mmCIF file of C-alpha atoms in Angstrom:
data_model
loop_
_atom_site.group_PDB
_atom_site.id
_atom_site.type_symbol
_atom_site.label_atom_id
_atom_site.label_comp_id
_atom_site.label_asym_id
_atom_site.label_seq_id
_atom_site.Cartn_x
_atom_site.Cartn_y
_atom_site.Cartn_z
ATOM 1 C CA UNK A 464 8.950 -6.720 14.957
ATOM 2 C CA UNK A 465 8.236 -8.958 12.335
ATOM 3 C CA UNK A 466 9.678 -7.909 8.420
ATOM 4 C CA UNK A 467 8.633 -9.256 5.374
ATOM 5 C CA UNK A 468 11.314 -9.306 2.466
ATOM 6 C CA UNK A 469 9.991 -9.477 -1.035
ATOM 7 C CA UNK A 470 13.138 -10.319 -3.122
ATOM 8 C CA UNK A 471 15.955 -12.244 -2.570
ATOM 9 C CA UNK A 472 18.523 -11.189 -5.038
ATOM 10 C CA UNK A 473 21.867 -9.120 -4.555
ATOM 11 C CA UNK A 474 20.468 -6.163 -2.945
ATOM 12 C CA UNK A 475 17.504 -8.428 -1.130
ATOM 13 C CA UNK A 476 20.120 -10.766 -0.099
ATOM 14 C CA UNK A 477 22.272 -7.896 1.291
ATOM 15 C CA UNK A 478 18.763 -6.357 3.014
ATOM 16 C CA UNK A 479 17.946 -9.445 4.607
ATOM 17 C CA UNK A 480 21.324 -9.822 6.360
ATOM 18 C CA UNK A 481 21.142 -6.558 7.671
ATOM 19 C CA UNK A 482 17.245 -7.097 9.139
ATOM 20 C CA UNK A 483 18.040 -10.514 10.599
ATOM 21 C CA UNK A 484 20.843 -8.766 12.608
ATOM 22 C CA UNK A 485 18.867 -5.627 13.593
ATOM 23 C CA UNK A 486 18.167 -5.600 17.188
ATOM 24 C CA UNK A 487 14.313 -4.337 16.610
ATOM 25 C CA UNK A 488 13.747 -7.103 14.328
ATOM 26 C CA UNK A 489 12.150 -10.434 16.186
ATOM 27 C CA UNK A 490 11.435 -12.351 12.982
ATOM 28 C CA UNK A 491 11.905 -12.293 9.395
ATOM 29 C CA UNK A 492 9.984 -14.017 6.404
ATOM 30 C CA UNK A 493 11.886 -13.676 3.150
ATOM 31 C CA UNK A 494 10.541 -14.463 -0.304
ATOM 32 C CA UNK A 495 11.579 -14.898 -3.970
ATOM 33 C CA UNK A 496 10.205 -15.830 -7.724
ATOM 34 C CA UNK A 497 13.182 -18.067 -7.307
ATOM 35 C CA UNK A 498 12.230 -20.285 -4.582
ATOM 36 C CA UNK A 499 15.493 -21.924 -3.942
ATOM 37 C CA UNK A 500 17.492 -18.646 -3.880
ATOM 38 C CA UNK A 501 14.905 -17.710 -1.137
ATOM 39 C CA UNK A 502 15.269 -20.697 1.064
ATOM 40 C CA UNK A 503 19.310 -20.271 0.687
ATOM 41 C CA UNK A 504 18.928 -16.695 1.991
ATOM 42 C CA UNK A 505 16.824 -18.044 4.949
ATOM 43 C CA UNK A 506 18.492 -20.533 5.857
ATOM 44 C CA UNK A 507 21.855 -18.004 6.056
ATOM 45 C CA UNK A 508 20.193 -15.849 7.668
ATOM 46 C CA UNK A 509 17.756 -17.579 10.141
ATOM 47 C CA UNK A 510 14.799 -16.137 8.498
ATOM 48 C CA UNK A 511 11.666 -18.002 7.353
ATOM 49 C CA UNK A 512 11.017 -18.933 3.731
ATOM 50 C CA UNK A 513 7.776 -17.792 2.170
ATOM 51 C CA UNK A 514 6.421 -19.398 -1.345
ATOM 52 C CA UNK A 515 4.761 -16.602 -2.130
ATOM 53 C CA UNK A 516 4.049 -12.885 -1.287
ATOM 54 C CA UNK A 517 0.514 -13.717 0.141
ATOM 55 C CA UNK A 518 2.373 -16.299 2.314
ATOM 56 C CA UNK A 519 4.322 -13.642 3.941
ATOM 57 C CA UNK A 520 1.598 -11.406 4.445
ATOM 58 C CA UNK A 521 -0.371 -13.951 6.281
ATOM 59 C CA UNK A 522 2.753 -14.409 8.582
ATOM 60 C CA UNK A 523 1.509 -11.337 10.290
ATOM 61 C CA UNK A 524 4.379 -9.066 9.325
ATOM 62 C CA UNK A 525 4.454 -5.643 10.700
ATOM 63 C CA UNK A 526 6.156 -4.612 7.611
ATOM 64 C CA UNK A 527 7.670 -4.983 4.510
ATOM 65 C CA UNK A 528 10.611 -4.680 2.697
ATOM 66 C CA UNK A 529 10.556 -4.705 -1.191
ATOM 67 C CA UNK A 530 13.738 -5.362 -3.135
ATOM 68 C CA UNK A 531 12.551 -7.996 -6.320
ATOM 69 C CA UNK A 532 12.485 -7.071 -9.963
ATOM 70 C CA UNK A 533 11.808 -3.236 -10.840
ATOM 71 C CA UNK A 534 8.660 -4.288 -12.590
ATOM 72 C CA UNK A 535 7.004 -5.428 -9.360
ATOM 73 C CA UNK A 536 7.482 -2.497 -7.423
ATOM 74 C CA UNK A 537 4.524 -0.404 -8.257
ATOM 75 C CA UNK A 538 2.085 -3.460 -7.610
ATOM 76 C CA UNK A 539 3.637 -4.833 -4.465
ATOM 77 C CA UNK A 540 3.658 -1.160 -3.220
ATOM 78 C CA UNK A 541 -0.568 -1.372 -3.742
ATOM 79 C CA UNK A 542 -0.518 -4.756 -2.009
ATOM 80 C CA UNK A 543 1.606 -3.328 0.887
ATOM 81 C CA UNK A 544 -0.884 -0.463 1.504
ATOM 82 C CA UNK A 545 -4.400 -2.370 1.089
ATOM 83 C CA UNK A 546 -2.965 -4.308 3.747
ATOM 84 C CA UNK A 547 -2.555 -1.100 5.709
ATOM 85 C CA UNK A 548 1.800 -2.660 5.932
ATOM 86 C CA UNK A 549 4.623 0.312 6.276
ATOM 87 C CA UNK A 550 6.705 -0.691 2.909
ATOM 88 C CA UNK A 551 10.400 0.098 2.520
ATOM 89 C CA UNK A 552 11.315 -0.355 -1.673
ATOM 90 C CA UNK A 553 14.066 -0.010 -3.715
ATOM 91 C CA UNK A 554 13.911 2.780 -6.441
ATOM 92 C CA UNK A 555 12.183 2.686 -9.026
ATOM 93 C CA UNK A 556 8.145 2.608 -8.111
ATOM 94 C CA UNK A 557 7.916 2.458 -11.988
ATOM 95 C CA UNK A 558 9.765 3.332 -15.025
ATOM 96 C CA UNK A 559 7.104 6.334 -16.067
ATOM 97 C CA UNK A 560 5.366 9.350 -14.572
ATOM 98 C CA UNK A 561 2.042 7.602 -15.017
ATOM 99 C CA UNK A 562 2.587 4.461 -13.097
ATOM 100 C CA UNK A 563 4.151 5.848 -10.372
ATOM 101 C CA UNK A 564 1.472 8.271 -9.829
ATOM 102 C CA UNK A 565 -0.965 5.168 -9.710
ATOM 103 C CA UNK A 566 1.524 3.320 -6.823
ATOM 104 C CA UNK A 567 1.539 6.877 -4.725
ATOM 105 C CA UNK A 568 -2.440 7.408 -5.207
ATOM 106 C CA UNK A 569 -3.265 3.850 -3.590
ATOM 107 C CA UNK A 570 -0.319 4.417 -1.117
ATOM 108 C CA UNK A 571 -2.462 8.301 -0.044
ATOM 109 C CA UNK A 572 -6.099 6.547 -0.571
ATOM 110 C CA UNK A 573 -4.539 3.897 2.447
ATOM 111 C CA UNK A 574 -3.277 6.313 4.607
ATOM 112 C CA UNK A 575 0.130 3.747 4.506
ATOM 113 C CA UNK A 576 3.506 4.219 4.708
ATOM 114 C CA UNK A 577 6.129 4.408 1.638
ATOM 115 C CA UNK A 578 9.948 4.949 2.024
ATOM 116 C CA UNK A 579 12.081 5.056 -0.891
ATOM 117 C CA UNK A 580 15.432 3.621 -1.333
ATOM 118 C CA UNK A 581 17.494 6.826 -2.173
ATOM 119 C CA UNK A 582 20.351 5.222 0.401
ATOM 120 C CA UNK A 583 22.929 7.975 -0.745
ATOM 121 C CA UNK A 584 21.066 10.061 1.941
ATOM 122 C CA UNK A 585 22.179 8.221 4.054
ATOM 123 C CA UNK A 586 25.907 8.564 3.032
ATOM 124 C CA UNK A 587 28.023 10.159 5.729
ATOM 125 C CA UNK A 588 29.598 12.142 2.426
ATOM 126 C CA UNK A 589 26.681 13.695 1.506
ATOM 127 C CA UNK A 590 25.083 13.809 4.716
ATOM 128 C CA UNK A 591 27.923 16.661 5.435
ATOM 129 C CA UNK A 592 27.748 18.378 2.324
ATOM 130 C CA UNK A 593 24.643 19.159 2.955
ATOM 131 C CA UNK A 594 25.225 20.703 5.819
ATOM 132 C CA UNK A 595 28.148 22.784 4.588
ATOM 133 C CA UNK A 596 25.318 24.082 1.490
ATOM 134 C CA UNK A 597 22.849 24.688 3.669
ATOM 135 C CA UNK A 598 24.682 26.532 6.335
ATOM 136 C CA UNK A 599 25.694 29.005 3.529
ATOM 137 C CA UNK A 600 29.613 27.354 4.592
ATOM 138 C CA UNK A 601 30.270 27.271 1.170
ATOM 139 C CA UNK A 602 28.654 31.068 0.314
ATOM 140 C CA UNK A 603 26.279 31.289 -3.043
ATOM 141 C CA UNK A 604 26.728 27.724 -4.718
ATOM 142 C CA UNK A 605 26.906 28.256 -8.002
ATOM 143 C CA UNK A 606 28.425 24.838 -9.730
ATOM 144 C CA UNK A 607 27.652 21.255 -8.793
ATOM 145 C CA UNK A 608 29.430 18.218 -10.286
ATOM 146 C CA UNK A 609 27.836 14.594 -10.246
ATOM 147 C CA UNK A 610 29.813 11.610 -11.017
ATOM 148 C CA UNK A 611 28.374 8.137 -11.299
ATOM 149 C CA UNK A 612 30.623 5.102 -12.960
ATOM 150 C CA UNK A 613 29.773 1.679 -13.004
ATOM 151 C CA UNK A 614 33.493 -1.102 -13.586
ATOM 152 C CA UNK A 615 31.463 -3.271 -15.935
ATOM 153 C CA UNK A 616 28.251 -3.323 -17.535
ATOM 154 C CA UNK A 617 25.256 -5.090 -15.911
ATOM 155 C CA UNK A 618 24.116 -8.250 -18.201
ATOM 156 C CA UNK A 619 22.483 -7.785 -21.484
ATOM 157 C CA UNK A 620 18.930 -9.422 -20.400
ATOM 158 C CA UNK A 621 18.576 -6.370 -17.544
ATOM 159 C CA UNK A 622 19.018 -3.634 -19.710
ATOM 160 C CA UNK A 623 15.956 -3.903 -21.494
ATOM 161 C CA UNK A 624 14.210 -3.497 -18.238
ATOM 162 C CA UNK A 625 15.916 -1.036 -16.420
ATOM 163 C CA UNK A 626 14.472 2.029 -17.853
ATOM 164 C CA UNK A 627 17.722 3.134 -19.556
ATOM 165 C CA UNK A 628 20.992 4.710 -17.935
ATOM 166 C CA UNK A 629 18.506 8.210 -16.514
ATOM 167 C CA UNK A 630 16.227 6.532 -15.274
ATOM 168 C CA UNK A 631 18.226 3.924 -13.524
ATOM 169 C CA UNK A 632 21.374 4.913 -12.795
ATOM 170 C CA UNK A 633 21.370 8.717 -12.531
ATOM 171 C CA UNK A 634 17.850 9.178 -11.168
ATOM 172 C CA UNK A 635 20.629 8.531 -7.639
ATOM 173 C CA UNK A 636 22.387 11.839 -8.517
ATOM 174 C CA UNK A 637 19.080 13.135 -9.746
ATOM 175 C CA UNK A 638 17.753 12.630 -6.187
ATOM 176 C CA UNK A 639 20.969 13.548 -4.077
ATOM 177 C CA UNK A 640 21.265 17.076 -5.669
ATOM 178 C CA UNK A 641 17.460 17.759 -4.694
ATOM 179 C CA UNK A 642 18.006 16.487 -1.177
ATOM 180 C CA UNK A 643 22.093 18.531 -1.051
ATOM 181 C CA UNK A 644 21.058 21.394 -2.702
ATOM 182 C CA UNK A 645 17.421 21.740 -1.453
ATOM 183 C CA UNK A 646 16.602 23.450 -4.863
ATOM 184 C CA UNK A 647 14.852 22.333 -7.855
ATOM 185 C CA UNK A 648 16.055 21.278 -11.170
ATOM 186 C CA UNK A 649 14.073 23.818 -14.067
ATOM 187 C CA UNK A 650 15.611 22.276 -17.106
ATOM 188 C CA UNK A 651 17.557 19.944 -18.272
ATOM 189 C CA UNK A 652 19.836 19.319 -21.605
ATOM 190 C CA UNK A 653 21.552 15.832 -21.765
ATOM 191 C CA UNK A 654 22.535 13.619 -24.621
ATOM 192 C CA UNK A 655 24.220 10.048 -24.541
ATOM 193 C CA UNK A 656 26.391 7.525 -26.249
ATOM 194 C CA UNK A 657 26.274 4.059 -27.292
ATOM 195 C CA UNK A 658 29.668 3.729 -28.795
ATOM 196 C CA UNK A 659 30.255 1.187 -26.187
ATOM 197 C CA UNK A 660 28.882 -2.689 -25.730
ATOM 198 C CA UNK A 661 26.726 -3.384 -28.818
ATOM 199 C CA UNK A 662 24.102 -4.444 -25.845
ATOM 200 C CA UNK A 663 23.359 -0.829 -25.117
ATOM 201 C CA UNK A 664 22.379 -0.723 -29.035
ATOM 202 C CA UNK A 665 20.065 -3.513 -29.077
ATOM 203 C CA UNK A 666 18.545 -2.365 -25.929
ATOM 204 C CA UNK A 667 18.100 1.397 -27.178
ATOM 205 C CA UNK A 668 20.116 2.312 -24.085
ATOM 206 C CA UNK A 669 23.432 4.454 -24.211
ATOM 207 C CA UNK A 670 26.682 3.179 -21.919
ATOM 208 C CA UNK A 671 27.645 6.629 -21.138
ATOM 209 C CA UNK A 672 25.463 9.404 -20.618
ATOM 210 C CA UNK A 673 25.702 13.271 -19.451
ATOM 211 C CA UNK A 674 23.544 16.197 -18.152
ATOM 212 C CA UNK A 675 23.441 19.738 -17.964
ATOM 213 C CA UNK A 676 21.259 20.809 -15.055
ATOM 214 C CA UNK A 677 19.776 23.807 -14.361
ATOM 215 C CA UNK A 678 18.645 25.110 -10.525
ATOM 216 C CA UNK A 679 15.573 26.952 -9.654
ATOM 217 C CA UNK A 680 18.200 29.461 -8.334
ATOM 218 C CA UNK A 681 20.747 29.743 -11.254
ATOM 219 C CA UNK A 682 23.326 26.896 -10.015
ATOM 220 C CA UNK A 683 24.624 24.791 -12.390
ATOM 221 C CA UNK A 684 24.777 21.172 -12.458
ATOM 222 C CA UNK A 685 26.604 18.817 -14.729
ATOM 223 C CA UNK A 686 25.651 14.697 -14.187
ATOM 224 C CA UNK A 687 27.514 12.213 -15.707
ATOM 225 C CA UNK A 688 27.708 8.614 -15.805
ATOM 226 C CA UNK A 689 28.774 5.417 -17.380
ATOM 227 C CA UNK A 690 28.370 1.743 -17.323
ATOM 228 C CA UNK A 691 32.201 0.989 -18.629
ATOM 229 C CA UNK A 692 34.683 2.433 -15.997
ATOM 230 C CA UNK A 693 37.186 0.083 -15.646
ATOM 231 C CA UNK A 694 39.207 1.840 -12.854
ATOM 232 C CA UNK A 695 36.714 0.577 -10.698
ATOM 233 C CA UNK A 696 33.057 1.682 -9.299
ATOM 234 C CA UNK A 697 33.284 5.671 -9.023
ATOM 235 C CA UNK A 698 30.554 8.004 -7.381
ATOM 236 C CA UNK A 699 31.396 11.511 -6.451
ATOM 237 C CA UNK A 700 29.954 14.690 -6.160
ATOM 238 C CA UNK A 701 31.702 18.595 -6.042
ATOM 239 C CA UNK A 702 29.976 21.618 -4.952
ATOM 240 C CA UNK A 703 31.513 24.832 -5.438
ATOM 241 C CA UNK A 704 30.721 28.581 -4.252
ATOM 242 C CA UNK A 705 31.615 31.615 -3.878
ATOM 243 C CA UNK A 706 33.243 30.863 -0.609
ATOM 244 C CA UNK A 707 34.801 27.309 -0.774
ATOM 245 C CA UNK A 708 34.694 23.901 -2.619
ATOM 246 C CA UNK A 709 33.727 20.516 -1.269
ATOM 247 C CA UNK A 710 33.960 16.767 -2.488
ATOM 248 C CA UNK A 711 32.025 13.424 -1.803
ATOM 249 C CA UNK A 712 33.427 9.937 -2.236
ATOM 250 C CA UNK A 713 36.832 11.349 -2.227
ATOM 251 C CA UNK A 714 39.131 9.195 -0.508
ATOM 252 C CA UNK A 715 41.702 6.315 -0.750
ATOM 253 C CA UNK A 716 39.570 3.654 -2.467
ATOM 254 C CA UNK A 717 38.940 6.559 -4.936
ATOM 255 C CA UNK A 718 39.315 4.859 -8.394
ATOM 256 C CA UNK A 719 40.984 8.141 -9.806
ATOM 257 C CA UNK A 720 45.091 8.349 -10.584
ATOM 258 C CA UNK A 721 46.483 11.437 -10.624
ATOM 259 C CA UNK A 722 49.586 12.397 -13.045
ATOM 260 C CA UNK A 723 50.693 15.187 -11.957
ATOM 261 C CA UNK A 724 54.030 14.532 -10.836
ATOM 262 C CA UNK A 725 53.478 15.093 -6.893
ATOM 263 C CA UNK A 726 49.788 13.371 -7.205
ATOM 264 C CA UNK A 727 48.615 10.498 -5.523
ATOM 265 C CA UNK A 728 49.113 6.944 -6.900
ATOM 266 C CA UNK A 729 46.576 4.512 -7.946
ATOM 267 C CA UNK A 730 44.357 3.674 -5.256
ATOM 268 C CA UNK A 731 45.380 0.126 -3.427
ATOM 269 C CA UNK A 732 42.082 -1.243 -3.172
ATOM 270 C CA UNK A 733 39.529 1.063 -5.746
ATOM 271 C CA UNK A 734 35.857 -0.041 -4.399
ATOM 272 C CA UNK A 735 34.515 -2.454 -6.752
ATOM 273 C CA UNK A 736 30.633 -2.177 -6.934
ATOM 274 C CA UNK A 737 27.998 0.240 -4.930
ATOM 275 C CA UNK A 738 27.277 -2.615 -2.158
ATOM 276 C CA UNK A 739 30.474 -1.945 -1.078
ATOM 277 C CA UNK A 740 30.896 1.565 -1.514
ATOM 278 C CA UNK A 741 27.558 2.217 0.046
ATOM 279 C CA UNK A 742 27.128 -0.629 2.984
ATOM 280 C CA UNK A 743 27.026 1.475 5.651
ATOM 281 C CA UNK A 744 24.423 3.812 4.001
ATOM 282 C CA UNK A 745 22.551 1.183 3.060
ATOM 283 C CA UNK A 746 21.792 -0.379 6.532
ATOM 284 C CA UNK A 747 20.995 3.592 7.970
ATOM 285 C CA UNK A 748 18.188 3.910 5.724
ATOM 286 C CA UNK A 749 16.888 0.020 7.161
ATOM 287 C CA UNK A 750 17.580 1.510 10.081
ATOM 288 C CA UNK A 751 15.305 4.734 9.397
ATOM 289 C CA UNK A 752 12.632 2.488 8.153
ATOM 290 C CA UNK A 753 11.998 0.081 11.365
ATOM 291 C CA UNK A 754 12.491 3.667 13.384
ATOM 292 C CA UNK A 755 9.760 5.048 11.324
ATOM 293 C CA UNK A 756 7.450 1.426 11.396
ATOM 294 C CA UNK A 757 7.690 2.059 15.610
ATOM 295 C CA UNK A 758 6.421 5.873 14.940
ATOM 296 C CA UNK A 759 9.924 7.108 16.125
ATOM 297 C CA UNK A 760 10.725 9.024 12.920
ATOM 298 C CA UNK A 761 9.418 10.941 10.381
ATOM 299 C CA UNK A 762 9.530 9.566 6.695
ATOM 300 C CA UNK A 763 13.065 10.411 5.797
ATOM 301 C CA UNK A 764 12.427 9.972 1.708
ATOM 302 C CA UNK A 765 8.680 9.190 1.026
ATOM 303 C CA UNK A 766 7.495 7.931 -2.579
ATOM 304 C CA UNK A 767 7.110 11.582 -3.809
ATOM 305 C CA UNK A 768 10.574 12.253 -3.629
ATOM 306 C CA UNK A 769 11.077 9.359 -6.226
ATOM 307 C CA UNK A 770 8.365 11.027 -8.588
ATOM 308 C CA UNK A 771 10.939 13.747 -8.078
ATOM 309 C CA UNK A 772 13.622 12.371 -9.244
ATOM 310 C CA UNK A 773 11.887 10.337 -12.072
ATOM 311 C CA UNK A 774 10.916 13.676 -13.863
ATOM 312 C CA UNK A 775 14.025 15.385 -13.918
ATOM 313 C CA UNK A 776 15.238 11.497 -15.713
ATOM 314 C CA UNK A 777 12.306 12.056 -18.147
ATOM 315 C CA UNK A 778 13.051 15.023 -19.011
ATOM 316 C CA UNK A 779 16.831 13.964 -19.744
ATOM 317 C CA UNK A 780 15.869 10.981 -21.799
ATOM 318 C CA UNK A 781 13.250 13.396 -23.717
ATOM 319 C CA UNK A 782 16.205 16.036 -24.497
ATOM 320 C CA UNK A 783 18.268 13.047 -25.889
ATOM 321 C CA UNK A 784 15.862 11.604 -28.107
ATOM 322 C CA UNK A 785 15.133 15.592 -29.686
ATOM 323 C CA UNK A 786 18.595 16.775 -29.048
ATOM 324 C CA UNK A 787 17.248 20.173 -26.901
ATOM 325 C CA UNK A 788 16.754 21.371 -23.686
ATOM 326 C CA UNK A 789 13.470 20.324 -21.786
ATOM 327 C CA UNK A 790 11.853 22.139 -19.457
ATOM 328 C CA UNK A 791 10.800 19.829 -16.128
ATOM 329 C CA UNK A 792 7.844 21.320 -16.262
ATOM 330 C CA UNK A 793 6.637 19.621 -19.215
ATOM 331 C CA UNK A 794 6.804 15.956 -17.489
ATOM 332 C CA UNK A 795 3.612 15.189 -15.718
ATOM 333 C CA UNK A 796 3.728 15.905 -11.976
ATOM 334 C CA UNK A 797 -0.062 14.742 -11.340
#
């Protein structure tokens, strides 16, 4: 097959190593708004260097894969589909209800293929847990615990555009406790701080955020996350029931220290950002995509599931502006 990459930066840098050594790819066109970032990707890689995204269309790709700024997605997800092109593209479609409704219409209208970039379900972790939930191993669930925390802050110029810390960091555990759980979040209370970087001020953003969640059956869910965890990069999830209790991302690299006196130490080597932490799921849900561009798979996580998510961050970022709880329901679901 032949891919098209739309984006070159660290995630689209990342992608297009793992595509130029997939053994169903034959050829791969990469392209970037930065033209010399894109040709330094190529030439690492062995891929072709496109000036543009029409260039790389007319290369005959069989598909493409869309990792640029967050702001592009929802149009290079129409372009994808009038060309009648299976697209692969990193979460967000768009930052509201509204456009991403307008990205998934043109995608139905074409009859095209959209997978979403949700790569935690294709995390070993929570690959397992939800098969413990879902084979009733762990009895009625009735709490779930989210944990998502960032070692630094990103830079001040992408905060403006990233939607805020819902909508683009914890639309991941948003997403993973639909796809775990296979329930529905009713309502949601959250609030937020910006007591942090004075960045997250002048962006009317928060640094550290939380969310109480609740399930279409009664479960509870609690999300939290921050931009300022200096321990390292941290994402975990706990499920408990009636029967048991489970953890994700619980293991040596862990950047949580016990002090209880028989606890374990410091972690060695805590993981330092999510491309570590999540490599391997990261190249499954490639994987998945070229499996589902030869019509060997089913869709594993098409663009609906990212509408999904997006409302249940809505509705979080409209309970912390008015400080109450917000049903789901009232963000637009068509």
């Amino acid at each position: 097959m032949r891919i098209g990459l739309i984006g070159t930066g660290r995630i689209g840098s990342f992608h297009a190593g793992v595509l130029a050594r997939h053994p169903a790819v034959d050829a791969l066109v990469v392209t970037d708004t930065d033209g010399a970032r894109a040709a330094a990707v190529a030439a690492r890689t062995g891929a072709a260097a496109a000036g543009s995204v029409a260039e790389v269309l007319r290369a005959g790709v069989d598909a493409v894969v869309i990792a640029s700024a967050t702001s592009t997605h929802a149009e290079l997800i129409g372009t994808a589909a009038r060309a009648g092109l299976p697209a692969f593209c990193e979460k967000p479609i768009a930052l509201d209800p509204a456009g991403t409704l307008s990205a998934l219409r043109e995608v139905e209208r074409a009859g095209s293929v959209l997978q979403l970039g949700f790569m935690r379900r294709f995390d070993a972790g929570y690959a397992a847990a939800r098969t413990a939930v879902r084979g009733g191993a762990l009895g009625r669930l009735h709490t779930v615990r989210a944990v998502t925390s960032d070692p630094a802050p990103p830079p001040a110029a992408y905060l403006p555009h990233s939607g805020g810390l819902f909508r683009d960091c914890l639309v991941h555990d948003f997403d993973i406790l639909r796809w775990v759980t296979g329930r529905e979040v009713v309502e949601v209370y959250a609030t937020g701080s910006d007591a942090g970087p004075a960045m997250f001020r002048a962006a009317g953003d928060v640094d550290t955020a939380a969310a109480l969640l609740t399930l279409d059956d009664a479960t509870l869910a609690t999300a939290t996350a921050t931009r300022c965890n200096g321990a390292g990069y941290d994402v975990r999830m706990e499920l408990a029931g009636e029967l048991g209790q489970i953890a994700v991302g619980l293991d040596e690299r862990t950047p949580l220290t016990s002090v209880e006196p028989q606890g374990p130490a410091a972690p060695a080597k805590p993981w330092p950002g999510f491309l570590e932490r999540f490599a391997p799921a990261y190249e499954a849900e490639l994987d998945a995509f070229l499996r589902v561009v030869r019509g060997e798979a089913a869709n594993p996580c098409d663009g609906r599931e990212a509408l999904h998510a997006l409302r249940i961050a809505e509705a979080c970022e409209l309970s912390r502006r008015e400080h109450r709880p917000v049903a789901v329901a009232e963000i637009p679901a068509d």
